[in-house]
Amino acid sequence: MSFPKDFAWGAATAAYQIEGGAGEDGRGPSIWDTYAHNKKIDLLRNRMNILNGDTGDTACDHYHRYKEDVQHMKEMGLLAYRFSISWSRILPEGRGKVNEKGLKFYSDLVDELIAAGIEPYITLFHWDLPQALQDIGGWLNPEMPDLFGKYVKVVVDALSDRVTYWMTLNEPQCHIIIGHIDGECAPKQRVTDRQGFYLIHSILKAHGKAVRIIRKYAVKKPQIGIAPNPSAYYPSTDRKEDVQAAKKMAFGITSRNFWCSTWWLDPIFLGCYPEDGIHIFGDDFPLEMIKPGDMEMISEPIDFLGCNFYQGTEIRADKSGEPVIVPRKPGFDMTAFKWGVTPQILHYMPNFLYNRYQIPIYITENGLSMADWVSLDGKVHDPQRIDFMQRYLLELKKAIDDGTPVKGYFAWSMMDNYEWSNGYTERFGMIHVDYETQKRTLKDSAYWYHDVIKSNGKSLLIE
Ligand code: NOJ
């Protein structure tokens, strides 16, 4: 039952969701500061941007408490920790003058992690674009890939003597689609489909630019990846027909939407946008946006594909083998966020992705929010998180047994944090955070995960 030797057992967070220290030591505002501080009712959605008007001003106060947090990670036995860097803490204006205090924070965090025996995995962009760059057009500004590259160079110069693992972007799909096309997250734009493609192309170019910079300047030989959230599907049964149908669904574009993984991953791994999607969008796919050299930059080789997986859609094959969505039955198992419990995605999706792109895979996020509180006994009992993770990890092992190179698993999240538009209402952590007192309490799942890590997965087997 053991997982592969050197499997990276970890947990993940992101800067705006945990750091706080929003106005401190020279940090500039990001689009999430602006979005969260706008407390007017959005008439289209009949609600404030963030539930309760919560902001990330203080969040988990990790900016001041990172040493304590690293000790908790050590207590949990984490071997790896994925965190993101706040661009506007490093470059308050998004470009130009470097904020040395901001850089020092991350440098100290890296030292602390290494001293605790925890491997740092850095995400360079987790949605918190500097507001100053949004003010010049954000990702629609053609300078953005270069500006991202310059920021990445500053980080690489400061940390690559100790950091090996780099992820360029977190869930670019959510950032671009929800933030710019649906307009329900920062920066709250509602652009046309054509502009949507310009945004996708721009952020993918930024990814490619960053890969080149890391490869060229990193001191330690880097391992470079990206952490998107591929749309997830799983077959009703393991019959060949159903598995093929689920795979077809995962990579086929049959309607006008931007979520299909191939919009995001084919350019990176195959060097082109998907033909079926281009056909569906017709004239709304702006072919003229692709300039000579762009696709080469976007498809600059990387070392791994990170995947954030939470829930998926069940698919079966109809008589002619075509995919059909199987609706969820009444009473389907749900997390607090009303996301379905669908562990099979960790078996099938890594297989599908490896089969198509031939690249080692990390699960860079997986987990659930639950209504956790501190019980009268002072502990936080979260049996459903344990059961959820156990189910998902047992499925992941099947992918490994099928021969898919899965290199690591990062639980979302190391601790409770700011769940974007849902503020502090969703608790995803294995460590409970009391936001009034900033007291941390390891949940039962943290101790359970400790044993999973220590046994390299053996303890997942049910006796
Ligand atoms: C995706 C995002 O990367 C992370 O920031 C978010 O909190 C979790 N998934 C849960 O929604």
Tab-separated table of C-alpha atoms and ligand atoms in Angstrom:
chain	number	residue	atom	x	y	z
A	1	MET	CA	0.000	0.000	0.000
A	2	SER	CA	2.999	2.309	0.294
A	3	PHE	CA	3.080	5.389	-1.877
A	4	PRO	CA	6.189	5.950	-3.992
A	5	LYS	CA	9.433	6.670	-2.215
A	6	ASP	CA	9.962	10.462	-1.934
A	7	PHE	CA	6.231	11.135	-2.323
A	8	ALA	CA	5.669	14.792	-1.379
A	9	TRP	CA	3.073	14.761	1.406
A	10	GLY	CA	2.089	18.359	1.890
A	11	ALA	CA	-0.495	21.027	2.478
A	12	ALA	CA	-1.151	24.309	0.696
A	13	THR	CA	-2.171	27.927	1.290
A	14	ALA	CA	-2.119	31.229	-0.589
A	15	ALA	CA	-0.842	34.659	0.375
A	16	TYR	CA	-4.019	36.739	0.467
A	17	GLN	CA	-5.910	33.950	2.204
A	18	ILE	CA	-3.619	33.710	5.243
A	19	GLU	CA	-1.031	36.475	5.509
A	20	GLY	CA	-2.852	39.578	6.683
A	21	GLY	CA	-0.341	42.386	7.260
A	22	ALA	CA	-2.079	44.008	4.322
A	23	GLY	CA	-0.774	47.524	4.757
A	24	GLU	CA	2.464	46.636	6.480
A	25	ASP	CA	6.124	47.023	5.665
A	26	GLY	CA	5.467	48.604	2.302
A	27	ARG	CA	3.099	46.048	0.774
A	28	GLY	CA	1.041	47.594	-2.037
A	29	PRO	CA	-2.655	46.808	-2.563
A	30	SER	CA	-3.759	43.966	-4.796
A	31	ILE	CA	-7.024	43.597	-6.703
A	32	TRP	CA	-8.335	41.470	-3.838
A	33	ASP	CA	-7.825	44.321	-1.343
A	34	THR	CA	-9.809	46.591	-3.618
A	35	TYR	CA	-12.525	44.029	-4.260
A	36	ALA	CA	-12.942	43.068	-0.597
A	37	HIS	CA	-13.020	46.673	0.565
A	38	ASN	CA	-15.810	47.549	-1.833
A	39	LYS	CA	-18.745	46.826	0.455
A	40	LYS	CA	-21.479	48.188	-1.767
A	41	ILE	CA	-24.245	45.758	-2.702
A	42	ASP	CA	-23.581	44.396	-6.170
A	43	LEU	CA	-27.005	44.833	-7.736
A	44	LEU	CA	-26.460	42.104	-10.319
A	45	ARG	CA	-25.859	39.556	-7.563
A	46	ASN	CA	-27.778	41.241	-4.742
A	47	ARG	CA	-24.916	40.803	-2.276
A	48	MET	CA	-21.642	42.357	-1.210
A	49	ASN	CA	-18.558	41.190	-3.091
A	50	ILE	CA	-17.515	39.186	-0.022
A	51	LEU	CA	-19.934	37.582	2.422
A	52	ASN	CA	-20.116	39.594	5.652
A	53	GLY	CA	-17.864	42.176	4.028
A	54	ASP	CA	-14.848	40.167	5.232
A	55	THR	CA	-11.416	41.310	4.071
A	56	GLY	CA	-7.952	39.738	4.130
A	57	ASP	CA	-6.501	42.673	6.113
A	58	THR	CA	-5.606	40.402	9.024
A	59	ALA	CA	-6.677	36.912	7.835
A	60	CYS	CA	-4.676	34.364	9.868
A	61	ASP	CA	-2.024	36.950	10.688
A	62	HIS	CA	0.477	34.523	9.224
A	63	TYR	CA	2.695	37.473	8.301
A	64	HIS	CA	3.502	37.797	12.002
A	65	ARG	CA	2.916	34.214	13.103
A	66	TYR	CA	4.718	32.252	10.398
A	67	LYS	CA	7.213	30.794	12.869
A	68	GLU	CA	4.428	29.339	15.001
A	69	ASP	CA	2.689	28.086	11.862
A	70	VAL	CA	5.803	26.310	10.634
A	71	GLN	CA	6.055	24.590	14.021
A	72	HIS	CA	2.461	23.382	13.609
A	73	MET	CA	3.325	22.078	10.167
A	74	LYS	CA	6.229	20.212	11.692
A	75	GLU	CA	3.934	18.760	14.347
A	76	MET	CA	1.687	17.527	11.532
A	77	GLY	CA	4.687	15.862	9.941
A	78	LEU	CA	4.378	17.744	6.645
A	79	LEU	CA	7.192	17.036	4.214
A	80	ALA	CA	6.203	19.802	1.817
A	81	TYR	CA	4.406	23.136	2.004
A	82	ARG	CA	2.917	24.982	-0.950
A	83	PHE	CA	2.435	28.714	-0.463
A	84	SER	CA	2.131	31.699	-2.752
A	85	ILE	CA	3.996	34.961	-2.982
A	86	SER	CA	2.148	38.245	-2.918
A	87	TRP	CA	3.405	40.154	-5.972
A	88	SER	CA	2.475	43.493	-4.415
A	89	ARG	CA	4.418	42.704	-1.239
A	90	ILE	CA	7.523	42.331	-3.401
A	91	LEU	CA	6.761	45.084	-5.915
A	92	PRO	CA	4.165	47.407	-4.345
A	93	GLU	CA	3.503	49.045	-7.728
A	94	GLY	CA	3.683	45.725	-9.554
A	95	ARG	CA	6.903	46.873	-11.247
A	96	GLY	CA	9.865	49.076	-10.488
A	97	LYS	CA	11.021	49.469	-6.927
A	98	VAL	CA	11.544	46.270	-4.919
A	99	ASN	CA	10.249	46.158	-1.353
A	100	GLU	CA	13.130	44.512	0.507
A	101	LYS	CA	11.043	43.940	3.638
A	102	GLY	CA	8.540	41.965	1.604
A	103	LEU	CA	11.275	39.808	0.113
A	104	LYS	CA	12.760	39.255	3.556
A	105	PHE	CA	9.459	37.866	4.837
A	106	TYR	CA	9.513	35.093	2.233
A	107	SER	CA	13.213	34.492	2.638
A	108	ASP	CA	12.738	34.044	6.403
A	109	LEU	CA	9.758	31.759	5.796
A	110	VAL	CA	11.834	29.592	3.461
A	111	ASP	CA	14.621	29.385	6.063
A	112	GLU	CA	12.134	28.437	8.751
A	113	LEU	CA	10.629	25.705	6.566
A	114	ILE	CA	13.983	24.251	5.644
A	115	ALA	CA	15.064	24.239	9.295
A	116	ALA	CA	11.875	22.283	10.064
A	117	GLY	CA	12.650	19.765	7.312
A	118	ILE	CA	9.779	20.965	5.091
A	119	GLU	CA	10.332	21.441	1.349
A	120	PRO	CA	8.997	24.785	0.057
A	121	TYR	CA	6.831	24.706	-3.080
A	122	ILE	CA	6.251	28.242	-4.349
A	123	THR	CA	3.297	29.488	-6.346
A	124	LEU	CA	4.219	32.754	-8.036
A	125	PHE	CA	0.709	33.967	-8.778
A	126	HIS	CA	-2.388	33.017	-6.813
A	127	TRP	CA	-4.872	35.626	-8.098
A	128	ASP	CA	-3.704	38.710	-6.147
A	129	LEU	CA	-2.586	40.940	-9.016
A	130	PRO	CA	-1.113	44.266	-7.861
A	131	GLN	CA	-3.833	46.910	-8.119
A	132	ALA	CA	-1.366	49.247	-9.853
A	133	LEU	CA	-1.169	46.768	-12.737
A	134	GLN	CA	-4.912	46.374	-12.904
A	135	ASP	CA	-5.022	50.164	-13.232
A	136	ILE	CA	-3.056	49.912	-16.474
A	137	GLY	CA	-5.403	47.278	-17.887
A	138	GLY	CA	-4.407	44.143	-16.005
A	139	TRP	CA	-3.924	41.045	-18.160
A	140	LEU	CA	-5.297	42.890	-21.178
A	141	ASN	CA	-2.221	45.099	-21.185
A	142	PRO	CA	0.254	43.560	-23.677
A	143	GLU	CA	3.138	44.355	-21.335
A	144	MET	CA	1.872	41.927	-18.697
A	145	PRO	CA	3.848	38.803	-19.644
A	146	ASP	CA	7.074	40.851	-19.445
A	147	LEU	CA	6.049	42.473	-16.172
A	148	PHE	CA	5.297	39.066	-14.692
A	149	GLY	CA	8.698	37.881	-15.892
A	150	LYS	CA	10.408	40.810	-14.155
A	151	TYR	CA	8.620	40.071	-10.887
A	152	VAL	CA	9.522	36.384	-11.168
A	153	LYS	CA	13.171	37.301	-11.724
A	154	VAL	CA	13.217	39.259	-8.446
A	155	VAL	CA	11.780	36.283	-6.560
A	156	VAL	CA	14.077	33.773	-8.237
A	157	ASP	CA	17.142	35.904	-7.475
A	158	ALA	CA	16.140	36.038	-3.815
A	159	LEU	CA	15.001	32.470	-3.150
A	160	SER	CA	16.300	30.030	-5.744
A	161	ASP	CA	19.440	29.279	-3.746
A	162	ARG	CA	17.097	27.359	-1.409
A	163	VAL	CA	13.926	26.677	-3.417
A	164	THR	CA	13.651	23.935	-6.054
A	165	TYR	CA	9.912	23.701	-6.745
A	166	TRP	CA	8.099	26.494	-8.570
A	167	MET	CA	4.556	26.860	-9.854
A	168	THR	CA	3.895	29.786	-12.143
A	169	LEU	CA	0.111	30.201	-11.835
A	170	ASN	CA	-2.652	28.912	-9.608
A	171	GLU	CA	-5.971	28.091	-11.263
A	172	PRO	CA	-5.700	30.600	-14.114
A	173	GLN	CA	-9.146	29.351	-15.203
A	174	CYS	CA	-10.842	30.660	-12.056
A	175	HIS	CA	-8.890	33.898	-12.057
A	176	ILE	CA	-9.647	34.706	-15.691
A	177	ILE	CA	-13.140	33.260	-16.071
A	178	ILE	CA	-14.697	34.103	-12.713
A	179	GLY	CA	-12.781	37.360	-12.290
A	180	HIS	CA	-13.099	38.763	-15.821
A	181	ILE	CA	-15.766	36.957	-17.816
A	182	ASP	CA	-18.368	36.139	-15.131
A	183	GLY	CA	-17.157	39.114	-13.086
A	184	GLU	CA	-17.851	37.464	-9.739
A	185	CYS	CA	-14.380	37.759	-8.255
A	186	ALA	CA	-11.622	40.369	-8.360
A	187	PRO	CA	-11.025	42.328	-10.519
A	188	LYS	CA	-14.745	42.122	-11.327
A	189	GLN	CA	-14.656	42.752	-15.038
A	190	ARG	CA	-17.220	41.501	-17.508
A	191	VAL	CA	-15.451	41.228	-20.842
A	192	THR	CA	-16.542	39.899	-24.241
A	193	ASP	CA	-15.627	36.395	-25.393
A	194	ARG	CA	-12.988	37.815	-27.751
A	195	GLN	CA	-11.379	39.718	-24.893
A	196	GLY	CA	-11.645	36.551	-22.837
A	197	PHE	CA	-9.300	34.870	-25.293
A	198	TYR	CA	-6.881	37.802	-25.142
A	199	LEU	CA	-6.812	37.336	-21.374
A	200	ILE	CA	-6.162	33.610	-21.646
A	201	HIS	CA	-3.410	34.174	-24.187
A	202	SER	CA	-1.812	36.866	-22.070
A	203	ILE	CA	-1.716	34.849	-18.851
A	204	LEU	CA	-0.428	31.764	-20.691
A	205	LYS	CA	2.335	33.878	-22.201
A	206	ALA	CA	3.144	35.130	-18.706
A	207	HIS	CA	3.418	31.494	-17.622
A	208	GLY	CA	5.839	30.732	-20.467
A	209	LYS	CA	7.895	33.834	-19.772
A	210	ALA	CA	8.193	32.843	-16.120
A	211	VAL	CA	9.311	29.335	-17.055
A	212	ARG	CA	12.125	30.789	-19.168
A	213	ILE	CA	13.209	33.141	-16.398
A	214	ILE	CA	13.241	30.441	-13.729
A	215	ARG	CA	15.116	28.019	-15.977
A	216	LYS	CA	17.700	30.667	-16.861
A	217	TYR	CA	18.354	32.248	-13.484
A	218	ALA	CA	17.562	29.691	-10.763
A	219	VAL	CA	20.570	28.805	-8.635
A	220	LYS	CA	19.308	25.351	-7.626
A	221	LYS	CA	18.213	23.218	-10.569
A	222	PRO	CA	14.499	23.977	-10.662
A	223	GLN	CA	11.434	21.796	-11.012
A	224	ILE	CA	8.838	23.952	-12.729
A	225	GLY	CA	5.109	23.436	-12.992
A	226	ILE	CA	1.738	25.115	-13.014
A	227	ALA	CA	-1.317	24.472	-10.814
A	228	PRO	CA	-4.532	24.702	-12.827
A	229	ASN	CA	-7.900	23.157	-11.954
A	230	PRO	CA	-8.741	20.846	-14.836
A	231	SER	CA	-12.477	20.193	-15.152
A	232	ALA	CA	-12.903	16.782	-13.567
A	233	TYR	CA	-14.945	13.808	-14.766
A	234	TYR	CA	-15.123	10.185	-13.718
A	235	PRO	CA	-16.808	7.141	-15.275
A	236	SER	CA	-19.862	5.475	-13.755
A	237	THR	CA	-18.133	2.097	-13.906
A	238	ASP	CA	-14.703	0.894	-14.895
A	239	ARG	CA	-16.065	-0.556	-18.142
A	240	LYS	CA	-13.885	0.530	-21.040
A	241	GLU	CA	-16.765	2.373	-22.738
A	242	ASP	CA	-17.520	4.493	-19.669
A	243	VAL	CA	-13.856	5.290	-19.063
A	244	GLN	CA	-13.425	6.351	-22.689
A	245	ALA	CA	-16.560	8.510	-22.480
A	246	ALA	CA	-15.328	10.259	-19.319
A	247	LYS	CA	-11.991	10.929	-20.991
A	248	LYS	CA	-13.698	12.287	-24.084
A	249	MET	CA	-15.711	14.612	-21.858
A	250	ALA	CA	-12.560	15.801	-20.073
A	251	PHE	CA	-10.893	16.898	-23.296
A	252	GLY	CA	-13.698	17.706	-25.701
A	253	ILE	CA	-15.215	21.147	-26.259
A	254	THR	CA	-18.848	20.852	-27.273
A	255	SER	CA	-20.242	24.226	-26.218
A	256	ARG	CA	-19.212	27.871	-25.967
A	257	ASN	CA	-17.382	27.886	-22.694
A	258	PHE	CA	-13.877	28.551	-21.449
A	259	TRP	CA	-13.655	25.888	-18.755
A	260	CYS	CA	-12.550	22.912	-20.801
A	261	SER	CA	-8.989	22.021	-19.775
A	262	THR	CA	-7.782	21.914	-23.349
A	263	TRP	CA	-8.074	25.727	-23.676
A	264	TRP	CA	-5.494	25.955	-20.907
A	265	LEU	CA	-3.370	22.836	-21.173
A	266	ASP	CA	-3.102	22.089	-24.887
A	267	PRO	CA	-1.257	25.389	-25.525
A	268	ILE	CA	1.205	24.570	-22.743
A	269	PHE	CA	1.822	20.917	-23.540
A	270	LEU	CA	0.890	20.603	-27.220
A	271	GLY	CA	1.699	24.140	-28.384
A	272	CYS	CA	-1.720	24.894	-29.890
A	273	TYR	CA	-5.280	25.872	-28.996
A	274	PRO	CA	-7.901	23.118	-29.407
A	275	GLU	CA	-9.420	22.909	-32.906
A	276	ASP	CA	-12.878	21.869	-31.670
A	277	GLY	CA	-13.062	24.961	-29.447
A	278	ILE	CA	-11.819	27.306	-32.179
A	279	HIS	CA	-14.476	25.882	-34.478
A	280	ILE	CA	-17.254	26.470	-31.927
A	281	PHE	CA	-16.243	30.079	-31.218
A	282	GLY	CA	-15.690	30.836	-34.917
A	283	ASP	CA	-14.979	34.542	-35.474
A	284	ASP	CA	-14.992	35.140	-31.735
A	285	PHE	CA	-11.692	33.293	-31.478
A	286	PRO	CA	-9.216	36.093	-32.271
A	287	LEU	CA	-6.616	34.274	-34.317
A	288	GLU	CA	-4.786	37.586	-34.782
A	289	MET	CA	-3.825	37.592	-31.087
A	290	ILE	CA	-1.283	34.825	-31.738
A	291	LYS	CA	1.977	36.497	-32.734
A	292	PRO	CA	5.091	34.728	-34.006
A	293	GLY	CA	6.897	33.080	-31.099
A	294	ASP	CA	3.918	33.148	-28.732
A	295	MET	CA	3.088	29.453	-28.882
A	296	GLU	CA	6.763	28.532	-28.488
A	297	MET	CA	6.915	30.639	-25.341
A	298	ILE	CA	3.682	29.232	-23.923
A	299	SER	CA	4.805	25.666	-24.585
A	300	GLU	CA	8.260	26.080	-23.057
A	301	PRO	CA	8.844	22.626	-21.488
A	302	ILE	CA	7.987	22.215	-17.828
A	303	ASP	CA	8.642	19.437	-15.327
A	304	PHE	CA	5.262	18.712	-13.784
A	305	LEU	CA	1.560	19.417	-13.937
A	306	GLY	CA	-0.041	20.408	-10.646
A	307	CYS	CA	-3.783	19.794	-10.392
A	308	ASN	CA	-6.283	21.215	-7.964
A	309	PHE	CA	-9.100	18.693	-7.662
A	310	TYR	CA	-12.174	18.884	-5.454
A	311	GLN	CA	-15.221	17.448	-7.162
A	312	GLY	CA	-16.167	16.001	-10.520
A	313	THR	CA	-19.032	14.971	-12.752
A	314	GLU	CA	-20.057	11.370	-13.341
A	315	ILE	CA	-20.124	10.235	-16.969
A	316	ARG	CA	-21.370	7.100	-18.673
A	317	ALA	CA	-21.286	6.041	-22.302
A	318	ASP	CA	-24.516	5.891	-24.293
A	319	LYS	CA	-25.104	3.106	-26.809
A	320	SER	CA	-22.896	4.784	-29.393
A	321	GLY	CA	-20.145	5.421	-26.851
A	322	GLU	CA	-20.880	9.154	-26.514
A	323	PRO	CA	-20.557	10.713	-23.033
A	324	VAL	CA	-23.699	11.329	-21.000
A	325	ILE	CA	-23.758	13.223	-17.702
A	326	VAL	CA	-25.210	11.159	-14.876
A	327	PRO	CA	-27.213	13.432	-12.565
A	328	ARG	CA	-26.461	13.233	-8.855
A	329	LYS	CA	-28.979	11.245	-6.823
A	330	PRO	CA	-30.983	12.974	-4.094
A	331	GLY	CA	-28.961	13.117	-0.898
A	332	PHE	CA	-25.597	12.877	-2.710
A	333	ASP	CA	-22.707	13.220	-0.218
A	334	MET	CA	-21.791	16.913	0.035
A	335	THR	CA	-19.238	19.051	1.847
A	336	ALA	CA	-20.266	22.167	3.783
A	337	PHE	CA	-19.719	24.171	0.585
A	338	LYS	CA	-22.178	21.818	-1.184
A	339	TRP	CA	-19.441	20.339	-3.316
A	340	GLY	CA	-19.971	16.668	-4.169
A	341	VAL	CA	-17.781	13.984	-2.639
A	342	THR	CA	-16.385	12.278	-5.751
A	343	PRO	CA	-13.108	10.567	-4.822
A	344	GLN	CA	-12.926	8.681	-8.140
A	345	ILE	CA	-11.615	11.848	-9.809
A	346	LEU	CA	-8.254	11.260	-8.121
A	347	HIS	CA	-8.050	7.893	-9.831
A	348	TYR	CA	-9.181	8.791	-13.326
A	349	MET	CA	-8.138	12.402	-13.881
A	350	PRO	CA	-4.398	11.868	-13.264
A	351	ASN	CA	-4.585	8.912	-15.652
A	352	PHE	CA	-6.381	10.924	-18.329
A	353	LEU	CA	-4.008	13.862	-18.007
A	354	TYR	CA	-0.886	11.745	-18.020
A	355	ASN	CA	-2.145	9.838	-20.997
A	356	ARG	CA	-2.703	13.052	-22.963
A	357	TYR	CA	0.264	15.128	-21.849
A	358	GLN	CA	2.886	12.607	-20.631
A	359	ILE	CA	3.969	14.741	-17.683
A	360	PRO	CA	4.435	13.858	-13.984
A	361	ILE	CA	1.551	14.999	-11.831
A	362	TYR	CA	1.142	16.509	-8.391
A	363	ILE	CA	-2.197	16.966	-6.674
A	364	THR	CA	-1.550	20.562	-5.649
A	365	GLU	CA	-4.900	20.999	-3.851
A	366	ASN	CA	-7.583	18.685	-2.539
A	367	GLY	CA	-9.802	18.964	0.502
A	368	LEU	CA	-13.136	20.189	1.773
A	369	SER	CA	-14.768	22.781	3.941
A	370	MET	CA	-16.685	21.586	6.975
A	371	ALA	CA	-18.549	23.217	9.841
A	372	ASP	CA	-15.701	22.661	12.304
A	373	TRP	CA	-15.601	24.219	15.755
A	374	VAL	CA	-13.662	23.734	18.966
A	375	SER	CA	-15.545	21.199	21.086
A	376	LEU	CA	-16.011	21.385	24.842
A	377	ASP	CA	-13.025	19.060	25.199
A	378	GLY	CA	-10.878	21.702	23.508
A	379	LYS	CA	-10.329	19.604	20.396
A	380	VAL	CA	-11.643	19.941	16.854
A	381	HIS	CA	-13.285	16.723	15.669
A	382	ASP	CA	-13.532	16.564	11.897
A	383	PRO	CA	-14.261	12.921	11.051
A	384	GLN	CA	-15.683	13.815	7.671
A	385	ARG	CA	-12.438	15.471	6.588
A	386	ILE	CA	-10.577	12.310	7.556
A	387	ASP	CA	-13.030	10.131	5.668
A	388	PHE	CA	-12.939	12.439	2.632
A	389	MET	CA	-9.150	12.499	2.456
A	390	GLN	CA	-8.921	8.768	3.029
A	391	ARG	CA	-11.339	8.073	0.171
A	392	TYR	CA	-9.562	10.457	-2.201
A	393	LEU	CA	-6.099	9.188	-1.326
A	394	LEU	CA	-7.112	5.549	-1.790
A	395	GLU	CA	-8.325	6.472	-5.275
A	396	LEU	CA	-5.122	8.367	-5.986
A	397	LYS	CA	-3.169	5.223	-5.139
A	398	LYS	CA	-5.079	3.429	-7.886
A	399	ALA	CA	-3.762	5.956	-10.423
A	400	ILE	CA	-0.249	5.318	-9.150
A	401	ASP	CA	-0.803	1.567	-9.404
A	402	ASP	CA	-1.996	2.061	-12.980
A	403	GLY	CA	1.440	3.504	-13.709
A	404	THR	CA	0.715	7.241	-13.633
A	405	PRO	CA	3.646	9.140	-12.097
A	406	VAL	CA	1.983	11.040	-9.252
A	407	LYS	CA	4.686	12.759	-7.241
A	408	GLY	CA	2.846	14.383	-4.366
A	409	TYR	CA	-0.384	15.410	-2.671
A	410	PHE	CA	-1.121	18.771	-1.057
A	411	ALA	CA	-4.140	19.036	1.191
A	412	TRP	CA	-6.091	22.258	0.960
A	413	SER	CA	-5.572	23.673	3.374
A	414	MET	CA	-2.851	23.749	5.979
A	415	MET	CA	-5.129	25.974	8.088
A	416	ASP	CA	-8.558	27.613	7.948
A	417	ASN	CA	-8.398	30.781	5.887
A	418	TYR	CA	-10.086	33.440	3.813
A	419	GLU	CA	-12.184	31.636	1.230
A	420	TRP	CA	-12.288	34.484	-1.308
A	421	SER	CA	-15.873	35.665	-1.971
A	422	ASN	CA	-17.077	33.525	0.929
A	423	GLY	CA	-14.823	35.285	3.407
A	424	TYR	CA	-14.317	33.374	6.642
A	425	THR	CA	-17.505	31.324	6.339
A	426	GLU	CA	-15.860	28.189	4.935
A	427	ARG	CA	-13.297	26.211	6.938
A	428	PHE	CA	-10.953	24.166	4.753
A	429	GLY	CA	-8.037	23.753	7.166
A	430	MET	CA	-6.511	20.859	9.068
A	431	ILE	CA	-5.707	23.512	11.664
A	432	HIS	CA	-8.588	25.454	13.148
A	433	VAL	CA	-8.119	29.224	13.392
A	434	ASP	CA	-10.051	31.362	15.856
A	435	TYR	CA	-10.025	34.650	13.938
A	436	GLU	CA	-10.731	36.708	17.078
A	437	THR	CA	-7.810	35.437	19.122
A	438	GLN	CA	-5.703	33.925	16.310
A	439	LYS	CA	-5.452	30.741	18.377
A	440	ARG	CA	-4.580	27.695	16.297
A	441	THR	CA	-5.905	24.229	17.183
A	442	LEU	CA	-4.824	21.162	15.272
A	443	LYS	CA	-7.922	19.296	14.143
A	444	ASP	CA	-8.204	15.509	14.421
A	445	SER	CA	-7.440	15.358	10.693
A	446	ALA	CA	-4.033	16.964	11.299
A	447	TYR	CA	-3.058	14.121	13.647
A	448	TRP	CA	-4.548	11.565	11.271
A	449	TYR	CA	-2.593	13.066	8.345
A	450	HIS	CA	0.545	12.867	10.464
A	451	ASP	CA	0.137	9.095	10.652
A	452	VAL	CA	-0.613	8.830	6.938
A	453	ILE	CA	2.594	10.701	6.162
A	454	LYS	CA	4.652	8.754	8.670
A	455	SER	CA	3.505	5.426	7.239
A	456	ASN	CA	3.828	6.734	3.641
A	457	GLY	CA	0.168	5.943	3.100
A	458	LYS	CA	0.049	2.477	4.713
A	459	SER	CA	-2.283	3.678	7.463
A	460	LEU	CA	-4.901	4.535	4.830
A	461	LEU	CA	-5.842	0.868	4.519
A	462	ILE	CA	-8.991	0.009	6.412
A	463	GLU	CA	-8.355	-3.050	8.612
B	1	NOJ	C1	-8.937	26.790	-5.186
B	1	NOJ	C2	-7.992	27.884	-4.843
B	1	NOJ	O1	-6.725	27.718	-5.408
B	1	NOJ	C3	-7.908	28.173	-3.361
B	1	NOJ	O2	-7.407	29.456	-3.241
B	1	NOJ	C4	-9.279	27.993	-2.748
B	1	NOJ	O3	-9.333	28.439	-1.433
B	1	NOJ	C5	-9.630	26.531	-2.806
B	1	NOJ	N1	-9.576	26.069	-4.183
B	1	NOJ	C6	-11.000	26.187	-2.225
B	1	NOJ	O4	-11.989	26.840	-2.912
